[in-house]
Tab-separated table of C-alpha atoms in Angstrom:
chain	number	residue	atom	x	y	z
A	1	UNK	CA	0.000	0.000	0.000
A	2	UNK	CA	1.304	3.322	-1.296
A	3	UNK	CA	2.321	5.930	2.034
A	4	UNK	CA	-0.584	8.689	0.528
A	5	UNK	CA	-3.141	5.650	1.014
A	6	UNK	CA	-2.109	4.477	4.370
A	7	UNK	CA	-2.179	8.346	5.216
A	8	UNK	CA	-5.648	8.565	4.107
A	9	UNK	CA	-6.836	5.131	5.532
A	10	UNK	CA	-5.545	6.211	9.070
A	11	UNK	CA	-7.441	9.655	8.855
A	12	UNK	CA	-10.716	7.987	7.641
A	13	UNK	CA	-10.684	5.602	10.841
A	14	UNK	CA	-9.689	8.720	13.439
A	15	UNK	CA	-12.631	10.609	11.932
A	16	UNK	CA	-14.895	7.523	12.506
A	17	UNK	CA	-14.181	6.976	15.555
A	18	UNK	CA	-14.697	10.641	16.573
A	19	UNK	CA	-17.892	10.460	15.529
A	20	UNK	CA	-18.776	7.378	17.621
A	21	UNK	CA	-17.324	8.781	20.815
A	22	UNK	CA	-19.450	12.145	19.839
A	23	UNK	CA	-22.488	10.431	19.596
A	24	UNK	CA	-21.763	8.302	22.941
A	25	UNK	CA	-20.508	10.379	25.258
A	26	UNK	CA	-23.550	12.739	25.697
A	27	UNK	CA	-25.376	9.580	27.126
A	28	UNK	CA	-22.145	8.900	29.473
A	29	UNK	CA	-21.803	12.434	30.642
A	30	UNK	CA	-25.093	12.738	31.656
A	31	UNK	CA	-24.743	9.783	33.945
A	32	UNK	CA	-21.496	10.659	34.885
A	33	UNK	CA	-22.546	14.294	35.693
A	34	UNK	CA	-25.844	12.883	37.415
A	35	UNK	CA	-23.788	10.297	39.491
A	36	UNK	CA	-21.715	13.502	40.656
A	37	UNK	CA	-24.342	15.261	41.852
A	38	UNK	CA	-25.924	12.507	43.852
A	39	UNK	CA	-22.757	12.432	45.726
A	40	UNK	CA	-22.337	15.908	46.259
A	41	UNK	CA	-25.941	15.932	47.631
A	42	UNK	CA	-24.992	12.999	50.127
A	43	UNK	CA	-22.014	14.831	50.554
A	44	UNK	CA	-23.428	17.779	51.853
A	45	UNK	CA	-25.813	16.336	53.828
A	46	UNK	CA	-23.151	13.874	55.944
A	47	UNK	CA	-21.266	17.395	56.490
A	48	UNK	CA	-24.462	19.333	57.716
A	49	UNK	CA	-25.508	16.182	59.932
A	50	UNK	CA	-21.684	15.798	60.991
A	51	UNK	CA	-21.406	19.554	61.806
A	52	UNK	CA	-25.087	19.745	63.863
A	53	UNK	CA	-24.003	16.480	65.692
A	54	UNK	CA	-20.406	17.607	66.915
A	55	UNK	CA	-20.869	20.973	67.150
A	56	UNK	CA	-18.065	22.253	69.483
A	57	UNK	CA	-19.815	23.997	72.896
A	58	UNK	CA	-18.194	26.772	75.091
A	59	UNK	CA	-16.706	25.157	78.361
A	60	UNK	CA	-19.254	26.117	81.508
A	61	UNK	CA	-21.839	26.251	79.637
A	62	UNK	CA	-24.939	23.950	80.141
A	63	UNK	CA	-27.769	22.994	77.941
A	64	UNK	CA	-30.352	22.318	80.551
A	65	UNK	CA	-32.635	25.035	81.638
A	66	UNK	CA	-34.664	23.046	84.209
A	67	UNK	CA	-33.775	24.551	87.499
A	68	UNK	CA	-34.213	22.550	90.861
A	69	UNK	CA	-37.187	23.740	92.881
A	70	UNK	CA	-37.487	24.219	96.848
A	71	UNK	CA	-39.117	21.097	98.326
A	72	UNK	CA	-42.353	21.927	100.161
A	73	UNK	CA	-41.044	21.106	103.968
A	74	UNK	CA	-42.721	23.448	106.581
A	75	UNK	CA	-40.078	22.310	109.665
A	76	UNK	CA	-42.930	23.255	112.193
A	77	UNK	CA	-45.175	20.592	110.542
A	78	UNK	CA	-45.806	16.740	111.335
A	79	UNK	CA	-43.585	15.477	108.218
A	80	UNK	CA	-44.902	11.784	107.023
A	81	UNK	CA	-42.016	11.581	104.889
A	82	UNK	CA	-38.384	13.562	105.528
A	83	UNK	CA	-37.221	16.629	103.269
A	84	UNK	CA	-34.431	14.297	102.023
A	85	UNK	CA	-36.698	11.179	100.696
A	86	UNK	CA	-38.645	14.153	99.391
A	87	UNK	CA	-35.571	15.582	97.270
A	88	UNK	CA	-34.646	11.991	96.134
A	89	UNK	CA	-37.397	11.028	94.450
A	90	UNK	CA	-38.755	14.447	93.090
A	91	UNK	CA	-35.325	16.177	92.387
A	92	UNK	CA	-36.419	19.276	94.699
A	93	UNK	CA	-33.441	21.260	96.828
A	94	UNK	CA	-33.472	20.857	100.487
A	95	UNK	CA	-31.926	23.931	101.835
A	96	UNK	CA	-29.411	23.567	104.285
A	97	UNK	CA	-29.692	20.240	104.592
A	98	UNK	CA	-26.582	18.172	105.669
A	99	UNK	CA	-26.302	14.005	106.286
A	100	UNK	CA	-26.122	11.706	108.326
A	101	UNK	CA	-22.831	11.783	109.528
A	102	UNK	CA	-22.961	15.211	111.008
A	103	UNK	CA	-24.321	16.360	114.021
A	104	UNK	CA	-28.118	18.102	113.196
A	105	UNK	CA	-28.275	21.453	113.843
A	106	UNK	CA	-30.555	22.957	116.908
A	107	UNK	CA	-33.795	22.444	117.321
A	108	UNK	CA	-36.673	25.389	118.180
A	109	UNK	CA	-38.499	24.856	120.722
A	110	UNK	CA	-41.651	27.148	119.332
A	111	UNK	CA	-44.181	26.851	122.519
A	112	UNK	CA	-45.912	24.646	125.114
A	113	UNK	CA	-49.748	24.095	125.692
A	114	UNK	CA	-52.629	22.568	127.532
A	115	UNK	CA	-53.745	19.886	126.090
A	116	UNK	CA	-58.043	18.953	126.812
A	117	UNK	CA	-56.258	16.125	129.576
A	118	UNK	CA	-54.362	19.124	131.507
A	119	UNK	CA	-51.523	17.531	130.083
A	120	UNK	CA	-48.498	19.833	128.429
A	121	UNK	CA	-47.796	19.505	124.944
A	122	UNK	CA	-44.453	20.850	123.661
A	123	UNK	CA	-44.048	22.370	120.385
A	124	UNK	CA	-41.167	22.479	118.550
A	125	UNK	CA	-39.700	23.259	114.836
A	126	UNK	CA	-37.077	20.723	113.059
A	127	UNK	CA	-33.706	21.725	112.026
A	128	UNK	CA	-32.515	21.285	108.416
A	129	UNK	CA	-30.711	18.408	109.212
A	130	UNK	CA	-31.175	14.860	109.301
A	131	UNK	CA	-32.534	13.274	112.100
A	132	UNK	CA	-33.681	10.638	113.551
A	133	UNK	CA	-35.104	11.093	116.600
A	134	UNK	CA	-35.849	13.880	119.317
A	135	UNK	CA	-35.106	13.994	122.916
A	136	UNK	CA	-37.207	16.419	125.469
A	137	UNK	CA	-35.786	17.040	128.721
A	138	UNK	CA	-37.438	18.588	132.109
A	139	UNK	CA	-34.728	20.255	134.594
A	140	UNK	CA	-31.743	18.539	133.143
A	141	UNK	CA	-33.323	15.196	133.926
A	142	UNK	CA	-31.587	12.261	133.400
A	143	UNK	CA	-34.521	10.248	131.575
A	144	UNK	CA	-35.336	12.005	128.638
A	145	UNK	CA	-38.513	11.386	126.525
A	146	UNK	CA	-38.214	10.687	123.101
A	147	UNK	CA	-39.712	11.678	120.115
A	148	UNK	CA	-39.153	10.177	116.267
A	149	UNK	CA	-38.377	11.818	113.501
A	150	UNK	CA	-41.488	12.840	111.770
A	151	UNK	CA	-42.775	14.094	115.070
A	152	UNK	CA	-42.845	17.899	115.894
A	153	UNK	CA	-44.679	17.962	119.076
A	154	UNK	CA	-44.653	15.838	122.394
A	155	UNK	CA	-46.908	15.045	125.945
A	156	UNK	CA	-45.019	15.970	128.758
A	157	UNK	CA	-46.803	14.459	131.651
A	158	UNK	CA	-46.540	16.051	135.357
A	159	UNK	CA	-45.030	19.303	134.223
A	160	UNK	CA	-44.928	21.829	136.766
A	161	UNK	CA	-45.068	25.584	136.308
A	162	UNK	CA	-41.658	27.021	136.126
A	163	UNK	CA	-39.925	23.268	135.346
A	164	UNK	CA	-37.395	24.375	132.000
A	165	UNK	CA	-38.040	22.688	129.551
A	166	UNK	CA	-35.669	21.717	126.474
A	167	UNK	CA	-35.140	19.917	122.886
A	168	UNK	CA	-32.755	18.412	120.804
A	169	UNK	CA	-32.176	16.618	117.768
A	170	UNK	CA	-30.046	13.596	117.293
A	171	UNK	CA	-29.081	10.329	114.559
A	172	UNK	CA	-25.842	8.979	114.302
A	173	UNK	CA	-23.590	10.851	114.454
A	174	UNK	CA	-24.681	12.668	118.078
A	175	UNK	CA	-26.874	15.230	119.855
A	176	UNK	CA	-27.329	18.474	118.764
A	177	UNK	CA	-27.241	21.415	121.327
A	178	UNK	CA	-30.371	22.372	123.332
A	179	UNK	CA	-33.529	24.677	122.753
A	180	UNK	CA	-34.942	26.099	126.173
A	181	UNK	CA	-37.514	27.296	127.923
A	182	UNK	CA	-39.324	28.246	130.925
A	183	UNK	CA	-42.885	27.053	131.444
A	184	UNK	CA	-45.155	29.656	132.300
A	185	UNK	CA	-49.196	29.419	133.413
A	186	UNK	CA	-51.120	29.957	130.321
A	187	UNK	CA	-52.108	33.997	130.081
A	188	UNK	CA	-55.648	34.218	129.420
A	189	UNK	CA	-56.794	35.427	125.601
A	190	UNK	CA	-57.801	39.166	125.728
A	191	UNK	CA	-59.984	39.390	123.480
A	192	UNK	CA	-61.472	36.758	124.884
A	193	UNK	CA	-61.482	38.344	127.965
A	194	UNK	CA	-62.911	41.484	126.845
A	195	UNK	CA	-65.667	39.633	124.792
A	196	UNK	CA	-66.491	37.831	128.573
A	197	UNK	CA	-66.900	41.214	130.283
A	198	UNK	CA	-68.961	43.077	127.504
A	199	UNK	CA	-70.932	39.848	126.863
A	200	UNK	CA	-71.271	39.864	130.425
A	201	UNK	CA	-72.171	43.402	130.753
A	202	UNK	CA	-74.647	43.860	128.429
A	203	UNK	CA	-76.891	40.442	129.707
A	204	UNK	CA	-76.255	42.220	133.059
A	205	UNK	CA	-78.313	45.613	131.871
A	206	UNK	CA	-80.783	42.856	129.701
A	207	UNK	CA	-81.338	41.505	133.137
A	208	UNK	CA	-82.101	45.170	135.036
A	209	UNK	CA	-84.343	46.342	131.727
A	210	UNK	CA	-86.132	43.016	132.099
A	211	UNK	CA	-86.841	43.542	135.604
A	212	UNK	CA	-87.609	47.442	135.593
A	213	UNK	CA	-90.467	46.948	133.275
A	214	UNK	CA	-92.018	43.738	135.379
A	215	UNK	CA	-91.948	46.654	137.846
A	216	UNK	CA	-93.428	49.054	136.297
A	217	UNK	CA	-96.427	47.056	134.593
A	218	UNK	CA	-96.938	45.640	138.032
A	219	UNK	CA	-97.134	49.300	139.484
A	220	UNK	CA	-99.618	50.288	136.951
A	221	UNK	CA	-101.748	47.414	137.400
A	222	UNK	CA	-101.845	48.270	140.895
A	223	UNK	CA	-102.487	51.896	140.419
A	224	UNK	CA	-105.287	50.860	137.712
A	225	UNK	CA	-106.992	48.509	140.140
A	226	UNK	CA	-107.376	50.832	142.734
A	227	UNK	CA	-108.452	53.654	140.400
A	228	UNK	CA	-111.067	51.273	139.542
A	229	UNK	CA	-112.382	50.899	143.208
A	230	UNK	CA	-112.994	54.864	144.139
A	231	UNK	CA	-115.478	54.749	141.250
A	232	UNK	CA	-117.377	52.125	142.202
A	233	UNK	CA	-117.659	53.815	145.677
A	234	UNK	CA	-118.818	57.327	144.524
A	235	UNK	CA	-122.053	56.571	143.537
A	236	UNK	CA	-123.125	54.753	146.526
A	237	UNK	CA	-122.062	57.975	149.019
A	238	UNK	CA	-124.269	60.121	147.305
A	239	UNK	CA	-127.456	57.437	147.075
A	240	UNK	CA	-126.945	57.504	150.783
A	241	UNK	CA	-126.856	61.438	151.216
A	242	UNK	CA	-130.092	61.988	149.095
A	243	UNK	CA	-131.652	59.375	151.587
């Protein structure tokens, strides 16, 4: 074959095969480009997720909002269940509140009472401690009565007036210090005092009101009646003069 011919043979093929390629590859870089885009699609979407689930955060700083609550504990109060069962299983904040392995703080002894037996009942408040039981003593005696936990209020019997009386709290770990007092004689209520006299007072001039007008009707009656018997007798004095 002459070199001009094998030129021309060799050109003939190049062109042929450019136009095969031209009228494949649209189909191929269609799917090509489409497979690119799917990827840069799942591409962006791992980075967003990856960015929103390790975001870096600020050191001290918290995400939770919920702030813990004060339990509702009145220390003055009978308490079924303690402040500190209260705070475990409701998350609320006992203020103050310290464990079992220190001393409790002092009791206050808030007041003392008559009960409807004549017997004294002594009031106190619990401190914010744990405890486990409460011990009431009369002059420094050496038997003390005791009181649980939940309690907040105790019968002293045979208390005499002016015996001091005091309270403290204790668990494991000892006795806290003492909360006094001197018991006094009940002082009577004013105002229910005053309400005695002026109740007292005004049934007293009910009473003399009552009585002044009994008086007076009775009076009248009497003053009537006898008004009544001059008349009669008139008329017979002067039958008797014309005779």
């Amino acid at each position: 074959m002459l070199p001009g011919s094998k030129f021309t043979f060799l050109l003939v093929l190049s062109v042929m095969e450019c136009v095969h390629s031209t009228s494949v590859s649209p189909s191929l870089l269609q799917r090509s480009h489409t497979r690119v885009r799917i990827i840069e699609v799942e591409d962006d979407y791992d980075e967003e997720v990856s960015k929103t689930t390790h975001a870096p955060q600020s050191p001290g700083v918290t995400t939770s909002r919920v702030m813990p609550r004060p339990c509702d504990y009145d220390p003055c109060v009978v308490q079924t269940t303690p402040c500190e069962r209260i705070s475990a299983r409701t998350g609320c904040l006992c203020p103050g509140l310290t464990g079992p392995d220190e001393r409790p703080e002092t009791p206050k002894l808030r007041e003392m009472k008559l009960d409807g037996s004549g017997e004294v009942v002594v009031y106190w408040c619990a401190p914010r401690s744990n405890v486990t039981y409460y011990e009431v003593t009369v002059n420094g005696g050496k038997v003390p009565y005791i009181f649980g936990e939940y309690l907040r209020d105790g019968v002293i019997p045979g208390m005499e007036v002016g015996e001091m009386v005091c309270v403290a709290a204790g668990n494991q770990a000892g006795l806290s210090e003492k909360s006094c007092t001197r018991y006094d004689p009940p002082q009577p209520d004013r105002v229910s005092l005053s309400a005695g006299i002026i109740a007292g007072s005004v049934a007293f001039l009910l009473l003399i009101s009552v009585l002044a007008v009994v008086l007076w009707r009775r009076r009248t009656c009497r003053k009537s009646g006898m008004g009544e018997a001059e008349g009669l007798g008139n008329p017979s004095y002067t039958n008797d003069g014309a005779l």
